[in-house]
Short mmCIF file of C-alpha atoms and ligand atoms in Angstrom, two decimals:
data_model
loop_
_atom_site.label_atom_id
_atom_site.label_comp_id
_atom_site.label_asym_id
_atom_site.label_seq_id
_atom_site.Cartn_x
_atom_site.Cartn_y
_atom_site.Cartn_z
CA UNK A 1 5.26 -15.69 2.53
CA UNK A 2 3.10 -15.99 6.09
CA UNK A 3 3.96 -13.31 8.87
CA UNK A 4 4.63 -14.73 11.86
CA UNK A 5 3.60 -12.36 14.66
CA UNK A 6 4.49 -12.54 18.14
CA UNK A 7 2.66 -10.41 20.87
CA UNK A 8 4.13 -8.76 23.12
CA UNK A 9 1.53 -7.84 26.21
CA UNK A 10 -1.61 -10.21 27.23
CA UNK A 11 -3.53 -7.17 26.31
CA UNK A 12 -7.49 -6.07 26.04
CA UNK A 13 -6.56 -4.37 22.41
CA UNK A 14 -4.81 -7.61 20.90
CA UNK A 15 -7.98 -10.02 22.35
CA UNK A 16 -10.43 -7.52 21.16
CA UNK A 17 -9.13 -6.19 17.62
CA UNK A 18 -5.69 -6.97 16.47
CA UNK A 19 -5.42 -10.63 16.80
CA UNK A 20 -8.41 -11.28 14.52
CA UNK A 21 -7.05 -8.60 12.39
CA UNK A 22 -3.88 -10.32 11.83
CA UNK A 23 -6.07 -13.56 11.43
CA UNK A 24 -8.07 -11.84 8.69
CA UNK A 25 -4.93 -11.66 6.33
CA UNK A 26 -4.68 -14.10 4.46
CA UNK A 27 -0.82 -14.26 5.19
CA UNK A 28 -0.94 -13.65 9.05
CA UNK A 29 -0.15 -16.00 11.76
CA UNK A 30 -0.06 -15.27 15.50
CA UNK A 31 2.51 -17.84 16.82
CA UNK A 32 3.49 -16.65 20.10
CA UNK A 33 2.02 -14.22 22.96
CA UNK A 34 4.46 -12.98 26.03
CA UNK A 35 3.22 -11.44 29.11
CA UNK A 36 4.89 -10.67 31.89
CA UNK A 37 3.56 -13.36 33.74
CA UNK A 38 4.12 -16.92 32.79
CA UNK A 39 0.65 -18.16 34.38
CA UNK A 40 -1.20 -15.43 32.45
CA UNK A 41 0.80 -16.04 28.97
CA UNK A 42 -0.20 -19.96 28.89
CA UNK A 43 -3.73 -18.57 29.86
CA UNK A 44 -3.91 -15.99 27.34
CA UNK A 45 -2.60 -18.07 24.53
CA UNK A 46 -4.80 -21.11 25.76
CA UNK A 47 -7.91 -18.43 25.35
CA UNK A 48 -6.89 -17.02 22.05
CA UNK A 49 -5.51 -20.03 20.22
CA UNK A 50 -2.03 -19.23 20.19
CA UNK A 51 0.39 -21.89 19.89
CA UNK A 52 2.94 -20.48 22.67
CA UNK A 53 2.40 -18.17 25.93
CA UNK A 54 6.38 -17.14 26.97
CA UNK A 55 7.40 -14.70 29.52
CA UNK A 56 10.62 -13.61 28.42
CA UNK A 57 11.05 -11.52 25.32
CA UNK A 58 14.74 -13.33 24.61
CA UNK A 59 12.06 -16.30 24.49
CA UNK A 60 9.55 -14.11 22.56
CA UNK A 61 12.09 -12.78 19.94
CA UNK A 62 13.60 -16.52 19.64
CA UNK A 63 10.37 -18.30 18.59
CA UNK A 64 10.78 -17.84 15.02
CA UNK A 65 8.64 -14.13 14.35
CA UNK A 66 9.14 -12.06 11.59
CA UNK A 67 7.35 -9.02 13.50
CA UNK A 68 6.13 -8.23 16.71
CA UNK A 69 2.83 -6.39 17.86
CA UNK A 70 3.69 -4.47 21.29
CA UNK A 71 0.49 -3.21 23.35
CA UNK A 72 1.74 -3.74 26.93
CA UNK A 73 1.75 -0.38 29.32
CA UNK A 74 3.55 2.30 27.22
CA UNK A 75 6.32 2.73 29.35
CA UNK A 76 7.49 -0.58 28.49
CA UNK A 77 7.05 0.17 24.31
CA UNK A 78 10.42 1.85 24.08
CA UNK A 79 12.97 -0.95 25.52
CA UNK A 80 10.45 -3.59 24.15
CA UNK A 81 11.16 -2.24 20.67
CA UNK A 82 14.24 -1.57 20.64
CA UNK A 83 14.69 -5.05 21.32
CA UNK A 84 12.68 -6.43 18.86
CA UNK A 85 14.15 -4.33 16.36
CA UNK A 86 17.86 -4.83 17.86
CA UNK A 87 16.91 -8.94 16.35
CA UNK A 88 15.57 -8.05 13.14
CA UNK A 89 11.74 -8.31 13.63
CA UNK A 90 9.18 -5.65 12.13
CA UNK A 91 7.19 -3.71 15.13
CA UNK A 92 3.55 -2.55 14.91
CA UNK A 93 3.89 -0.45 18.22
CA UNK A 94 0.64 0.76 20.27
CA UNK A 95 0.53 4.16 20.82
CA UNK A 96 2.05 6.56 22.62
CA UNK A 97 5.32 4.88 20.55
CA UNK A 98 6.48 6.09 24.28
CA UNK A 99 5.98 8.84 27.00
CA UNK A 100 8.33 11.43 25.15
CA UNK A 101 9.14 12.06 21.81
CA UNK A 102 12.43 11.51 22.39
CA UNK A 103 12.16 8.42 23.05
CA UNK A 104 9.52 7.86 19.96
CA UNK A 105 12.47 9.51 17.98
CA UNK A 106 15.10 6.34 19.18
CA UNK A 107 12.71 4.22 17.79
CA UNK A 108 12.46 4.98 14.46
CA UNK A 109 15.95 6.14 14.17
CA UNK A 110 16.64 2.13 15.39
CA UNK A 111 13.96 1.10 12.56
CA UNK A 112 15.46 3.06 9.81
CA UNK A 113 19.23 1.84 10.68
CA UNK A 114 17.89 -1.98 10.91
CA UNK A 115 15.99 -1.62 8.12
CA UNK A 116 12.66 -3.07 9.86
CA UNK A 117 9.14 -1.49 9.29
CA UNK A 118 7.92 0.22 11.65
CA UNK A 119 4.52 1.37 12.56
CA UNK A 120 2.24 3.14 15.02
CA UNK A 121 -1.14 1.49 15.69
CA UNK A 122 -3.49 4.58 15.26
CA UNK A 123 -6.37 3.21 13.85
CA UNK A 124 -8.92 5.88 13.23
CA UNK A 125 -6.93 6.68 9.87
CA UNK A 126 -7.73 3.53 8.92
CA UNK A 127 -11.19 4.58 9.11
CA UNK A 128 -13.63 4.92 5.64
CA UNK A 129 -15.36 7.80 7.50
CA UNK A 130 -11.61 9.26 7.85
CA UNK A 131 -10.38 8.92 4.60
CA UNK A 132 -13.30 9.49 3.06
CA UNK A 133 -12.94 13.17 4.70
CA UNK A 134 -9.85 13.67 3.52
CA UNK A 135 -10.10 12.95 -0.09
CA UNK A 136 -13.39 15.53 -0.44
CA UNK A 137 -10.99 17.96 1.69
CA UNK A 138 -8.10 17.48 -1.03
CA UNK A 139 -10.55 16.98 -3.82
CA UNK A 140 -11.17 20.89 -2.62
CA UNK A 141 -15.17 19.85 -1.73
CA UNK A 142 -15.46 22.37 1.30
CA UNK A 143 -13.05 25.08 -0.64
CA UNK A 144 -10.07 26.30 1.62
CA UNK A 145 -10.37 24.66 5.33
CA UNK A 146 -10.42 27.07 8.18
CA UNK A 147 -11.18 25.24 11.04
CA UNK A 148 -11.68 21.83 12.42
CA UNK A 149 -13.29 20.44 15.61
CA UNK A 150 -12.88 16.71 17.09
CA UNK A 151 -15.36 15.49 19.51
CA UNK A 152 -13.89 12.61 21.28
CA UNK A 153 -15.28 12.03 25.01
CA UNK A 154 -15.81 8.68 25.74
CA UNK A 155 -17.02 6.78 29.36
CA UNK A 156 -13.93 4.25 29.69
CA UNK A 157 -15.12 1.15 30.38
CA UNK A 158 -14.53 -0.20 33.48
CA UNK A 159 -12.48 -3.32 32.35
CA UNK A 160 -10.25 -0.73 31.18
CA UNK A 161 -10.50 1.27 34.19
CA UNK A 162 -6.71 0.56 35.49
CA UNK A 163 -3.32 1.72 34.91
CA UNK A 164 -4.71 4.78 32.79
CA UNK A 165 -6.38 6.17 35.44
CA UNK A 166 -3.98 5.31 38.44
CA UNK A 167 -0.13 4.96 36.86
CA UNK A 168 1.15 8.18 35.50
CA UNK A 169 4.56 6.37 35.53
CA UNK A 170 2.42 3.44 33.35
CA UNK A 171 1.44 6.65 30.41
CA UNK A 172 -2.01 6.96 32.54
CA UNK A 173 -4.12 10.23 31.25
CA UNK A 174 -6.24 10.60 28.65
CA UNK A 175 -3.76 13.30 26.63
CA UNK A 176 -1.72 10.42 25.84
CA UNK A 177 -4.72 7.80 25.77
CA UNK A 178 -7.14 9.97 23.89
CA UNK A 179 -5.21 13.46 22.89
CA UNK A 180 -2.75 11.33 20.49
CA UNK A 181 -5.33 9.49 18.30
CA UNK A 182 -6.90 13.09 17.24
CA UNK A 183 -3.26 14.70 16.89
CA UNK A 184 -3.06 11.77 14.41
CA UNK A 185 -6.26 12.34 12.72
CA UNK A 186 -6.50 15.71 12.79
CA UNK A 187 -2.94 15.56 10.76
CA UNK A 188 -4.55 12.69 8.34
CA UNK A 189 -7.66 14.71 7.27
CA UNK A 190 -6.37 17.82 7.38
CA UNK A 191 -3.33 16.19 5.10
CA UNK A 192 -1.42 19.35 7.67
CA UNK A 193 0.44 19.53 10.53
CA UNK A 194 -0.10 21.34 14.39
CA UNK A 195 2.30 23.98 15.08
CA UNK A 196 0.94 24.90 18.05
CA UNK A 197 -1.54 24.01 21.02
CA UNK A 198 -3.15 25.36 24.34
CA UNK A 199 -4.97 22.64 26.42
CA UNK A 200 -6.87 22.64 29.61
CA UNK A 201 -6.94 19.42 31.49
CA UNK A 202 -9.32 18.57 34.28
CA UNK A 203 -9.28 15.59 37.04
CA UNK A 204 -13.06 15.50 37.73
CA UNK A 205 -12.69 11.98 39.41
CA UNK A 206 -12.38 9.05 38.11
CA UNK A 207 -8.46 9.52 37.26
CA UNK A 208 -6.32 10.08 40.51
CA UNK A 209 -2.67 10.42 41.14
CA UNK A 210 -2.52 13.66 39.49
CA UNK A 211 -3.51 12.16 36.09
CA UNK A 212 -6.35 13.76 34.01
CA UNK A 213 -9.36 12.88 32.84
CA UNK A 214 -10.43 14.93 30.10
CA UNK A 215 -8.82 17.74 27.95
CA UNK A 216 -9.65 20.46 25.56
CA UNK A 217 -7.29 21.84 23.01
CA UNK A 218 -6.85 23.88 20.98
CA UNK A 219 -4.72 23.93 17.84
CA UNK A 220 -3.02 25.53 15.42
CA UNK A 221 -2.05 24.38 12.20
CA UNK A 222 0.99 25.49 9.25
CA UNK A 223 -1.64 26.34 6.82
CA UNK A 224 -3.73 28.34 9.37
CA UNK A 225 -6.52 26.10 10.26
CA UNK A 226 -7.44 26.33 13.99
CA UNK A 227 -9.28 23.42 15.40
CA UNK A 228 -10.47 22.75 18.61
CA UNK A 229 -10.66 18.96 20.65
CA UNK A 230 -12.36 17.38 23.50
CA UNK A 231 -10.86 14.30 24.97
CA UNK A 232 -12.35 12.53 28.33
CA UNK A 233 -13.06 9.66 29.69
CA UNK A 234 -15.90 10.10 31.99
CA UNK A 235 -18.81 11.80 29.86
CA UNK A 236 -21.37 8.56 28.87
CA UNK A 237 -23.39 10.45 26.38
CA UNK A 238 -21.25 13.23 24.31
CA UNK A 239 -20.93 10.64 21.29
CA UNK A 240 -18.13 11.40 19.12
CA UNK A 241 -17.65 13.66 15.91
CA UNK A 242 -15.38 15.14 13.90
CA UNK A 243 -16.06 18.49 11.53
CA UNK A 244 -13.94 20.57 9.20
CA UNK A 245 -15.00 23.81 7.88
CA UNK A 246 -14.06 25.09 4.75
CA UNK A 247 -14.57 28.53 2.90
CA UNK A 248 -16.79 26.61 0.39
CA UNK A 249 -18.69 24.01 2.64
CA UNK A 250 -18.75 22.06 5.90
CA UNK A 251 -18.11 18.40 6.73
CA UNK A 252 -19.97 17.01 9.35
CA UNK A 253 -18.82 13.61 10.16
CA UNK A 254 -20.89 11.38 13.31
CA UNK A 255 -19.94 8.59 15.45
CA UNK A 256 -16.52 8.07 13.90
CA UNK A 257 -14.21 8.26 16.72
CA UNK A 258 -14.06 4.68 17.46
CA UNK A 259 -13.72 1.54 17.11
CA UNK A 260 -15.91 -0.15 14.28
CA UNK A 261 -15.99 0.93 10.91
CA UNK A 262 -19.64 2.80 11.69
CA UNK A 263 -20.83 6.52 11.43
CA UNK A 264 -21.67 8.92 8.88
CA UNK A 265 -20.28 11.80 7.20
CA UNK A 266 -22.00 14.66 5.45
CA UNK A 267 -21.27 17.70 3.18
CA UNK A 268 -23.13 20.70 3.13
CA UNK A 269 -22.36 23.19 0.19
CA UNK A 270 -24.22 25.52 -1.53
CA UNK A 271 -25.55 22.61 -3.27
CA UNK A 272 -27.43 20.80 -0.49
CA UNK A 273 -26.40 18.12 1.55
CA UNK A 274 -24.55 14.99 0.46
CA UNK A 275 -24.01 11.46 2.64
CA UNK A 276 -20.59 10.56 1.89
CA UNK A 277 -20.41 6.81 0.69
CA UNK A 278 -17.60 5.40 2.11
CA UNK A 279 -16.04 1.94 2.67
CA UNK A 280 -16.95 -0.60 6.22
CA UNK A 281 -13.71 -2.11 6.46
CA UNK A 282 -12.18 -3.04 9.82
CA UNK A 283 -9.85 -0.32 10.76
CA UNK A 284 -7.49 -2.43 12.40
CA UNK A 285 -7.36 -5.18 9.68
CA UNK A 286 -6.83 -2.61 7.06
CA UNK A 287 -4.18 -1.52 9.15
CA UNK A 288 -2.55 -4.81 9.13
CA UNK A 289 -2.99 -5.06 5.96
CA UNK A 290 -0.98 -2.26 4.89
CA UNK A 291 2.12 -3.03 7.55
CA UNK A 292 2.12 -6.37 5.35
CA UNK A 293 1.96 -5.00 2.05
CA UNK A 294 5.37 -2.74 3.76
CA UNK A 295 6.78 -5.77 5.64
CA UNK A 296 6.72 -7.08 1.62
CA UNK A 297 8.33 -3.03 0.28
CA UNK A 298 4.83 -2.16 -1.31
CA UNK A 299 4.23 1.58 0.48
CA UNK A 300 4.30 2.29 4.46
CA UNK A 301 1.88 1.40 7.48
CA UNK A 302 -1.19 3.37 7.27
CA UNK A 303 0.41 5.08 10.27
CA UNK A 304 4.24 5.19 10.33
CA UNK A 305 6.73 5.84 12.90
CA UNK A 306 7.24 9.21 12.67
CA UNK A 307 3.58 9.70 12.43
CA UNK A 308 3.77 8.01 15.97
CA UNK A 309 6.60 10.48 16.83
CA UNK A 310 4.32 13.61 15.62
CA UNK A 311 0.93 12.77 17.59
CA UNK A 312 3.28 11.93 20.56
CA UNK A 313 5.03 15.20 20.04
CA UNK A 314 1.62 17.51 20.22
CA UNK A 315 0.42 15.25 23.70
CA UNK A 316 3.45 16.29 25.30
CA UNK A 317 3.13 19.79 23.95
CA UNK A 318 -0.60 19.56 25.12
CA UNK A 319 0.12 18.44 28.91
CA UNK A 320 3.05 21.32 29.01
CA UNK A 321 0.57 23.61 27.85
CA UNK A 322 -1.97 22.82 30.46
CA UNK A 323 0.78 22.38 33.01
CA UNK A 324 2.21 26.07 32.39
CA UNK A 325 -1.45 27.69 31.17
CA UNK A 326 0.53 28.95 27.86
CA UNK A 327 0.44 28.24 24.59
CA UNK A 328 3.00 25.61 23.29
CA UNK A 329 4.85 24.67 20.09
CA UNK A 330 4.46 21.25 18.78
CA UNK A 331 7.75 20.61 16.91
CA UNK A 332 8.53 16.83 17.02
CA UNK A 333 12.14 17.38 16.02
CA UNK A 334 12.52 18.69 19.60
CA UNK A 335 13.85 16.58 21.65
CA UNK A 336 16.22 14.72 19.17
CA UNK A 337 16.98 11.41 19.97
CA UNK A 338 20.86 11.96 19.31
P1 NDP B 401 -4.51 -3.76 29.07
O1 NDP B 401 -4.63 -3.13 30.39
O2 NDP B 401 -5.56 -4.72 28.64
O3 NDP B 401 -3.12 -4.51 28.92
C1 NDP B 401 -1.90 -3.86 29.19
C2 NDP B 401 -1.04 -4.76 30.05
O4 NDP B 401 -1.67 -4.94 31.30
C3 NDP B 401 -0.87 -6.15 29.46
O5 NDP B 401 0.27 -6.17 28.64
C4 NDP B 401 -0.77 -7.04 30.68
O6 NDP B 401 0.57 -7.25 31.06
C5 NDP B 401 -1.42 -6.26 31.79
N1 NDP B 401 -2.68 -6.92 32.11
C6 NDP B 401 -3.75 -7.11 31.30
N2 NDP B 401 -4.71 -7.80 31.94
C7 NDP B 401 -4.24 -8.04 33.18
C8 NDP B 401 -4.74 -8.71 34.31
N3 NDP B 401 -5.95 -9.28 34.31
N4 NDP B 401 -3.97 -8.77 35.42
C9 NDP B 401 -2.77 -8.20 35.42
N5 NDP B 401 -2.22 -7.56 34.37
C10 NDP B 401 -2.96 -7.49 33.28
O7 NDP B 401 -4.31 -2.56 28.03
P2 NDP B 401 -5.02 -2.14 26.69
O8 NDP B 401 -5.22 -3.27 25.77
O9 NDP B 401 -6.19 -1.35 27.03
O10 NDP B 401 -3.87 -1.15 26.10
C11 NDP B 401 -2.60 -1.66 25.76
C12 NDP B 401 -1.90 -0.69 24.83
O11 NDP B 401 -2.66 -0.51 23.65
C13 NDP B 401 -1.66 0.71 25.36
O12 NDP B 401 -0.47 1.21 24.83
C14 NDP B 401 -2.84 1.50 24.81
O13 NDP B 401 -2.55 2.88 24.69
C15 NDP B 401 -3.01 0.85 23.47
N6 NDP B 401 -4.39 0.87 22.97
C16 NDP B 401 -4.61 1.23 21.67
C17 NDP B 401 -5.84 1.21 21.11
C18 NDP B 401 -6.03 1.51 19.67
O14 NDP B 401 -7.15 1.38 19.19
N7 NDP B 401 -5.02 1.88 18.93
C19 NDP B 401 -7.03 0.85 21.93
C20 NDP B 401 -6.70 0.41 23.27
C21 NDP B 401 -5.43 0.45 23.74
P3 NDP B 401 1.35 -8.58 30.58
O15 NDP B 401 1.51 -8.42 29.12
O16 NDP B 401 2.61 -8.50 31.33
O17 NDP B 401 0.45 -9.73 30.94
#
């Protein structure tokens, strides 16, 4: 059976990564994009090969989709899903699922009543570098963990320099650009989950209207591990990284908060050094290739819905945190969507 997607936002993300991700199933179709704008709809879907541009999601929902991919402005993810669940269709949701948890929460409480899939686009779990961490973490490589530290400045790029550095009301700032992808990975290698954070935001100019432009955080987790993160979006040379230290060795993982299956992770023991071999898939079509295999009952998306509620759930604990200069707990049953 071919899934028959229908996009909802004329976005960078969907040109870039998803689009040919869906493409590179062999039972994925992109039939219809919808953008707010009818004139940039027919352009987009003129560009991208896509049989139909629409710019009403009745029109959207009505053109024959089994599931939907939503990566318009995030404050438009929660009525947009709700929606597309509401008719039956699957949702692959960008993150943040929303701008609270709450909201996050409605979703997947609408999923789980419809009985759609639903999924959270985080891709970096989808990584090999990723997953190749957290099997030698499980296989107990680097003994008990103790600590972890994410390294994941970036220099936005400035076709993307827009509504997340101008429109907090838009999900602007790069705690819920940046901060939710490493609550998400953080959770995924550590196979654990944050309890608790304290964050420091700065604003040191290219994000205005009171949005911020890089974070650090710091994090607690149930078993004990502490970690520590740096998220910005206006450092050109930090490169990215990822390390978790254990009681018995240390992983030391480079250039794998992006993108493109690339990077490189090593273990040091007492035993030397070892490159970790992993696999160069693309994240983002191995993530569509899982919300198929669930679309179809086999397992979940690589990320699910209440993964999407959790790294949501730590953001906003992260922005209180740095708002009120105390530490916060991260409990994503707060906020219940009842
Ligand atoms: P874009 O800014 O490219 O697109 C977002 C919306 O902006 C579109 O839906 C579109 O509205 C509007 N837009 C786009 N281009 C134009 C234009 N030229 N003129 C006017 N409006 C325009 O966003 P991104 O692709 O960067 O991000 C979209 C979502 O995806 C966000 O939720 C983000 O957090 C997420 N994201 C996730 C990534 C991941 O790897 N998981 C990576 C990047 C983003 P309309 O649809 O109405 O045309």
């Amino acid at each position: 059976m071919t899934v028959r997607w229908g996009l909802i936002g004329a976005s960078t993300i969907a040109r870039q990564f998803v689009i040919n991700a869906i493409r590179a199933q062999g039972d994925g179709e992109v039939v219809a994009v919808m953008s707010s704008s009818p004139e940039r709809a027919n352009t987009y879907a003129g560009e991208n090969g896509i049989p139909r541009g629409v710019s009403a999601l009745a029109d959207l929902l009505g053109a024959g989709v089994d599931a939907v991919y939503i990566s318009t402005t995030n404050e438009l993810h929660l009525e947009q899903a709700l929606a597309a669940i509401e008719a039956g269709k699957h949702v692959l949701c960008e993150k943040p699922l929303a701008l609270t948890s709450a909201d996050a929460r409605k979703m997947v409480a609408a999923a789980n009543a419809a009985g759609v899939v639903l999924g959270t686009n985080h891709h970096l779990r989808n990584a090999g570098a990723h997953r190749a961490m957290r099997e030698a973490i499980a296989a107990g490589r680097i003994g008990k963990p103790i600590a972890a530290r994410v390294f994941h400045s970036v220099f936005l790029p400035e076709n993307l320099q827009g509504w997340r550095i101008s429109r907090p009301e838009a999900g602007g700032g790069v705690v819920l650009d940046i901060t939710v992808h490493d609550a998400d990975t953080l959770r995924f290698v550590l196979g654990d989950d944050p309890v608790e954070i304290s964050a420091f935001t700065q604003s040191v100019g290219m994000a205005g209207s009171g949005l911020e432009d890089g974070a650090m955080c710091i994090w607690r987790f149930k078993s004990g591990v502490i970690a520590q993160s740096h998220e910005g979006f206006t450092t050109k040379f930090a490169g990215t990284g990822f390390e978790v230290h254990g009681s018995e060795g240390s992983l030391f993982a480079t250039n794998v908060m992006t993108q493109k299956p690339v990077g490189s992770v090593l273990l040091r023991t007492g035993a030397g050094e070892e490159e970790l071999s992993f696999d160069r898939e693309d994240l983002y079509a191995r993530s569509l290739r899982q919300f198929h295999a669930a679309i179809r009952g086999e397992g979940r998306p690589s990320a699910t819905g209440e993964d999407g509620v959790w790294s949501l759930a730590a953001a906003e604990a992260a922005l209180q945190s740095a708002k009120s200069g105390k530490a916060v707990t991260i409990d994503p049953k707060l906020g219940s969507a009842a």
